[in-house]
Tab-separated table of C-alpha atoms in Angstrom:
chain	number	residue	atom	x	y	z
A	223	MET	CA	-0.776	24.183	-22.189
A	224	MET	CA	-0.089	20.606	-22.977
A	225	SER	CA	-2.852	18.070	-23.777
A	226	TYR	CA	-2.633	14.519	-22.463
A	227	ASN	CA	-3.919	11.420	-24.228
A	228	TYR	CA	-3.672	8.035	-22.605
A	229	THR	CA	-5.778	4.802	-22.759
A	230	TYR	CA	-5.596	3.694	-19.148
A	231	LEU	CA	-4.902	6.948	-17.363
A	232	LEU	CA	-7.317	9.793	-16.771
A	233	VAL	CA	-5.527	13.212	-16.412
A	234	ASP	CA	-7.510	15.974	-14.841
A	235	ARG	CA	-5.726	19.384	-15.019
A	236	ARG	CA	-6.902	22.078	-12.661
A	237	PRO	CA	-6.422	25.874	-12.916
A	238	SER	CA	-4.218	25.901	-9.819
A	239	GLY	CA	-1.534	23.767	-11.482
A	240	VAL	CA	-2.638	20.590	-9.734
A	241	VAL	CA	-2.980	17.505	-11.982
A	242	VAL	CA	-4.882	14.486	-10.853
A	243	VAL	CA	-3.702	11.180	-12.541
A	244	THR	CA	-6.138	8.345	-12.136
A	245	MET	CA	-5.215	4.758	-13.043
A	246	ASN	CA	-8.346	3.610	-14.917
A	247	ARG	CA	-8.920	-0.065	-15.030
A	248	PRO	CA	-11.425	-0.333	-12.244
A	249	GLU	CA	-12.887	-3.658	-13.315
A	250	LEU	CA	-9.470	-5.181	-12.521
A	251	LEU	CA	-8.756	-2.934	-9.491
A	252	ASN	CA	-6.414	-1.026	-11.795
A	253	ALA	CA	-4.096	-3.864	-12.521
A	254	VAL	CA	-1.163	-2.803	-14.751
A	255	ASN	CA	-0.733	-4.262	-18.256
A	256	TRP	CA	2.220	-3.357	-20.452
A	257	GLU	CA	0.410	-0.453	-22.128
A	258	MET	CA	-0.591	1.026	-18.835
A	259	HIS	CA	2.982	0.504	-17.587
A	260	HIS	CA	4.309	2.493	-20.566
A	261	GLU	CA	1.722	5.182	-19.929
A	262	LEU	CA	2.800	5.457	-16.307
A	263	GLU	CA	6.383	5.726	-17.379
A	264	ARG	CA	5.479	8.502	-19.811
A	265	VAL	CA	2.985	10.488	-17.800
A	266	PHE	CA	5.572	11.745	-15.305
A	267	VAL	CA	7.885	12.853	-18.070
A	268	ASP	CA	5.058	14.599	-19.807
A	269	LEU	CA	4.074	16.318	-16.626
A	270	ASP	CA	7.613	17.347	-15.856
A	271	SER	CA	7.888	18.933	-19.254
A	272	ASP	CA	4.855	21.111	-18.580
A	273	LYS	CA	6.024	24.004	-16.451
A	274	ASP	CA	2.389	24.909	-15.486
A	275	VAL	CA	2.211	21.656	-13.343
A	276	ARG	CA	2.820	22.507	-9.726
A	277	ALA	CA	1.616	19.324	-7.927
A	278	ILE	CA	0.460	15.878	-8.951
A	279	VAL	CA	-2.149	13.545	-7.237
A	280	LEU	CA	-1.915	9.857	-8.102
A	281	THR	CA	-4.993	7.727	-7.413
A	282	GLY	CA	-7.099	4.799	-8.720
A	283	ALA	CA	-10.515	4.517	-10.296
A	284	GLY	CA	-13.246	2.613	-8.426
A	285	ARG	CA	-12.635	0.736	-5.153
A	286	GLY	CA	-8.917	0.100	-5.531
A	287	PHE	CA	-5.690	2.013	-5.914
A	288	CYS	CA	-3.745	-0.607	-7.911
A	289	SER	CA	-3.694	-4.385	-7.543
A	290	GLY	CA	-0.258	-4.678	-9.167
A	291	GLY	CA	0.613	-6.350	-12.439
A	292	ASP	CA	-2.156	-7.847	-14.607
A	293	GLN	CA	-0.542	-11.352	-14.829
A	294	LYS	CA	-2.980	-12.780	-17.303
A	295	SER	CA	-2.249	-9.884	-19.678
A	296	LEU	CA	1.578	-9.758	-18.978
A	297	ASP	CA	2.039	-13.475	-19.455
A	298	LYS	CA	0.563	-13.266	-22.973
A	299	VAL	CA	3.098	-10.678	-24.167
A	300	ALA	CA	6.892	-11.009	-24.551
A	301	ILE	CA	8.673	-9.047	-21.840
A	302	PRO	CA	9.794	-5.792	-23.673
A	303	SER	CA	12.911	-5.173	-21.500
A	304	PRO	CA	11.643	-5.314	-17.908
A	305	THR	CA	14.798	-3.789	-16.431
A	306	ARG	CA	14.528	-0.714	-18.582
A	307	ALA	CA	10.768	-0.366	-18.120
A	308	GLY	CA	10.910	-0.820	-14.380
A	309	ARG	CA	13.891	1.449	-13.965
A	310	HIS	CA	12.243	4.218	-16.063
A	311	LEU	CA	8.900	4.164	-14.139
A	312	ILE	CA	10.517	4.390	-10.714
A	313	ARG	CA	13.015	7.027	-11.649
A	314	ASN	CA	10.501	9.064	-13.528
A	315	ILE	CA	8.379	9.342	-10.406
A	316	LEU	CA	11.413	10.334	-8.393
A	317	GLU	CA	12.677	12.803	-10.937
A	318	VAL	CA	9.487	14.790	-11.672
A	319	GLU	CA	9.962	18.253	-10.222
A	320	ALA	CA	6.493	18.692	-8.881
A	321	PRO	CA	5.537	16.887	-5.657
A	322	VAL	CA	3.546	13.730	-6.142
A	323	ILE	CA	0.777	13.004	-3.638
A	324	ALA	CA	-0.678	9.441	-3.407
A	325	ALA	CA	-4.450	9.179	-2.628
A	326	VAL	CA	-4.670	5.415	-1.812
A	327	ASN	CA	-8.372	4.684	-2.100
A	328	GLY	CA	-8.182	0.900	-1.647
A	329	ALA	CA	-5.755	-1.965	-2.079
A	330	ALA	CA	-2.241	-1.151	-3.116
A	331	VAL	CA	-0.586	-4.464	-3.972
A	332	GLY	CA	2.770	-5.355	-5.551
A	333	LEU	CA	3.606	-2.751	-8.140
A	334	GLY	CA	0.606	-0.792	-6.795
A	335	ALA	CA	2.260	-0.568	-3.388
A	336	THR	CA	5.502	0.489	-4.962
A	337	LEU	CA	3.750	3.330	-6.938
A	338	ALA	CA	2.079	4.601	-3.734
A	339	LEU	CA	5.189	4.327	-1.578
A	340	MET	CA	7.370	6.100	-4.139
A	341	CYS	CA	5.205	9.189	-3.929
A	342	ASP	CA	6.365	12.194	-1.858
A	343	VAL	CA	3.371	12.237	0.461
A	344	ILE	CA	0.977	9.349	0.931
A	345	PHE	CA	-2.633	9.568	2.170
A	346	ALA	CA	-4.830	6.455	2.500
A	347	GLN	CA	-8.378	5.896	3.395
A	348	SER	CA	-9.073	3.762	6.448
A	349	SER	CA	-9.989	0.665	4.405
A	350	ALA	CA	-6.819	0.759	2.239
A	351	ARG	CA	-4.299	-2.037	2.629
A	352	PHE	CA	-0.729	-2.483	1.408
A	353	ALA	CA	1.204	-5.576	0.482
A	354	ASP	CA	4.019	-6.767	-1.797
A	355	THR	CA	2.798	-10.180	-2.774
A	356	HIS	CA	5.453	-11.048	-5.354
A	357	VAL	CA	6.767	-13.944	-3.180
A	358	THR	CA	3.317	-15.567	-3.042
A	359	ALA	CA	3.448	-15.669	-6.880
A	360	GLY	CA	6.920	-17.320	-6.657
A	361	VAL	CA	8.898	-14.264	-7.833
A	362	VAL	CA	11.269	-11.636	-6.341
A	363	ALA	CA	9.867	-8.246	-5.327
A	364	GLY	CA	11.640	-6.649	-8.220
A	365	ASP	CA	9.597	-3.603	-9.218
A	366	GLY	CA	10.947	-1.246	-6.508
A	367	GLY	CA	9.580	-2.943	-3.289
A	368	ALA	CA	13.112	-4.093	-2.295
A	369	VAL	CA	14.174	-0.379	-2.677
A	370	ILE	CA	11.419	1.531	-0.859
A	371	TRP	CA	10.095	-0.828	1.853
A	372	PRO	CA	13.455	-0.985	3.783
A	373	LEU	CA	13.835	2.777	3.571
A	374	LEU	CA	10.371	3.417	4.995
A	375	ILE	CA	10.098	0.684	7.718
A	376	GLY	CA	13.579	-0.669	8.151
A	377	PRO	CA	15.238	-3.795	6.808
A	378	ALA	CA	13.923	-6.270	9.438
A	379	ARG	CA	10.278	-5.333	9.016
A	380	ALA	CA	10.730	-4.967	5.242
A	381	LYS	CA	12.121	-8.549	4.961
A	382	HIS	CA	9.238	-9.940	6.922
A	383	TYR	CA	6.540	-8.283	4.679
A	384	LEU	CA	8.424	-8.945	1.376
A	385	MET	CA	9.116	-12.599	2.307
A	386	THR	CA	5.486	-13.314	3.354
A	387	GLY	CA	3.355	-10.987	1.310
A	388	GLU	CA	1.404	-10.109	4.455
A	389	PHE	CA	-1.050	-7.254	4.135
A	390	ILE	CA	-0.681	-4.089	6.268
A	391	SER	CA	-3.713	-1.999	7.254
A	392	ALA	CA	-3.640	1.722	6.536
A	393	GLU	CA	-3.667	2.405	10.288
A	394	LYS	CA	-0.684	0.205	10.967
A	395	ALA	CA	1.181	1.611	7.873
A	396	ALA	CA	0.785	5.174	9.335
A	397	ALA	CA	1.874	3.956	12.772
A	398	MET	CA	5.083	2.503	11.251
A	399	GLY	CA	5.870	5.639	9.257
A	400	MET	CA	5.168	3.966	5.935
A	401	ILE	CA	2.494	6.465	4.960
A	402	ASN	CA	1.778	10.020	6.132
A	403	GLU	CA	-1.861	9.933	7.231
A	404	VAL	CA	-4.989	7.844	7.297
A	405	VAL	CA	-7.971	9.954	6.083
A	406	THR	CA	-11.190	9.167	8.028
A	407	GLU	CA	-13.303	12.271	7.839
A	408	HIS	CA	-13.085	13.150	4.123
A	409	ASP	CA	-12.734	11.372	0.816
A	410	VAL	CA	-9.055	10.595	0.458
A	411	ARG	CA	-8.980	11.895	-3.112
A	412	ASP	CA	-10.455	15.231	-2.001
A	413	HIS	CA	-8.036	15.369	0.888
A	414	ALA	CA	-5.008	14.717	-1.369
A	415	ILE	CA	-6.203	17.379	-3.941
A	416	GLU	CA	-6.637	19.910	-1.075
A	417	TYR	CA	-3.129	19.227	0.126
A	418	ALA	CA	-1.768	19.409	-3.439
A	419	GLU	CA	-3.499	22.794	-3.915
A	420	MET	CA	-1.754	23.989	-0.718
A	421	LEU	CA	1.625	22.911	-2.126
A	422	ALA	CA	0.830	24.430	-5.490
A	423	SER	CA	0.230	27.844	-3.934
A	424	GLY	CA	3.611	27.676	-2.153
A	425	PRO	CA	7.167	28.642	-3.293
A	426	ARG	CA	7.718	26.410	-6.255
A	427	GLU	CA	11.520	26.325	-6.335
A	428	ALA	CA	11.882	25.835	-2.563
A	429	ILE	CA	9.448	22.889	-2.662
A	430	ALA	CA	10.984	21.328	-5.729
A	431	TRP	CA	14.550	21.527	-4.434
A	432	THR	CA	13.539	20.244	-0.989
A	433	LYS	CA	12.065	17.190	-2.731
A	434	TYR	CA	15.226	16.904	-4.826
A	435	SER	CA	17.456	16.932	-1.728
A	436	VAL	CA	15.411	14.361	0.250
A	437	ASN	CA	15.040	12.124	-2.767
A	438	LYS	CA	18.799	11.816	-3.207
A	439	ILE	CA	18.855	8.970	-0.661
A	440	ILE	CA	15.985	7.093	-2.503
A	441	LYS	CA	17.811	7.608	-5.840
A	442	GLU	CA	20.947	6.133	-4.276
A	443	TYR	CA	19.142	3.080	-3.109
A	444	THR	CA	17.366	2.835	-6.462
A	445	HIS	CA	20.681	2.930	-8.303
A	446	LEU	CA	22.132	0.375	-5.950
A	447	LEU	CA	19.233	-2.190	-5.895
A	448	LEU	CA	16.603	-1.757	-8.579
A	449	ASP	CA	18.349	-3.287	-11.626
A	450	THR	CA	19.414	-6.361	-9.615
A	451	SER	CA	15.979	-6.928	-8.042
A	452	ILE	CA	14.273	-6.607	-11.480
A	453	ALA	CA	16.705	-9.039	-13.024
A	454	LEU	CA	16.108	-11.528	-10.235
A	455	GLU	CA	12.412	-11.082	-10.544
A	456	THR	CA	12.633	-11.820	-14.327
A	457	LEU	CA	14.755	-14.846	-13.587
A	458	THR	CA	12.212	-16.282	-11.042
A	459	PHE	CA	9.347	-15.853	-13.615
A	460	ALA	CA	10.553	-18.948	-15.343
A	461	SER	CA	11.086	-20.967	-12.151
A	462	PRO	CA	9.072	-24.121	-11.185
A	463	GLU	CA	7.934	-22.249	-8.009
A	464	ARG	CA	6.395	-19.518	-10.159
A	465	ARG	CA	4.498	-22.102	-12.167
A	466	GLU	CA	3.270	-23.789	-8.970
A	467	ALA	CA	2.149	-20.516	-7.527
A	468	VAL	CA	0.156	-19.719	-10.720
A	469	ALA	CA	-1.436	-23.160	-10.662
A	470	ALA	CA	-2.325	-22.798	-7.006
A	471	PHE	CA	-4.050	-19.436	-7.657
A	472	ALA	CA	-5.904	-20.813	-10.661
A	473	GLU	CA	-7.091	-23.794	-8.642
A	474	LYS	CA	-7.958	-21.651	-5.633
A	475	ARG	CA	-5.473	-23.632	-3.507
A	476	LYS	CA	-3.729	-21.873	-0.606
A	477	ARG	CA	-0.277	-20.618	-1.320
A	478	PHE	CA	2.478	-20.973	1.257
A	479	ALA	CA	1.971	-17.737	3.076
A	480	GLU	CA	-1.747	-18.317	3.314
A	481	LYS	CA	-1.563	-21.748	4.952
A	482	GLY	CA	-2.761	-21.867	8.502
A	483	ARG	CA	-4.722	-18.615	8.166
């Protein structure tokens, strides 16, 4: 039995083979700094190496799932190879043999939305919301949003949401086929764990290879688009529009997609 030691992730291993991974920066709605990013890259590799793991639940501590990148923290540190880091995180989620179940307990924004939408099955509580707000910060949606949003809701809808940063309610996300289910009668975390327990009790190889087969198309899109979108995101981080967006946020001015609301 493996042990797991992380700073920003809580890993709860259950006798059934279900492992609950909780992003744990609740004071910042689980915003991702570089250390947490590296831990998210690593945890799926660690869990994939542990053959006692049969299903994984990914959720957030407190009242949010994940609010995306912690820009104050990220801006203070030299980018340690964003293309490699972004590629590894997305591909590690797709490659882990055990099914990954998202329990979206609040806002899932930017990278947080990508993390949720890359999971195999996605449950959200009724108050959860999804958005990729990279563009409102003056940068390209480069962390996987340009890969997974078009696959789930089609290119036309994806371009609208990625170009405006508009939020989507859990109910609307379910209606569009973006997520599996809105959980209203139970705690979403408990619901996801119950579902994971069901999968963990099933035929392991049949479930794993079904996931592998369906994920082939997502992997193809990832191979086609991810490196380019991350490179473009990195390029726009140095743009005047990015600096203006950061200033507008700091000064509490409305950014372009918020005007008129």
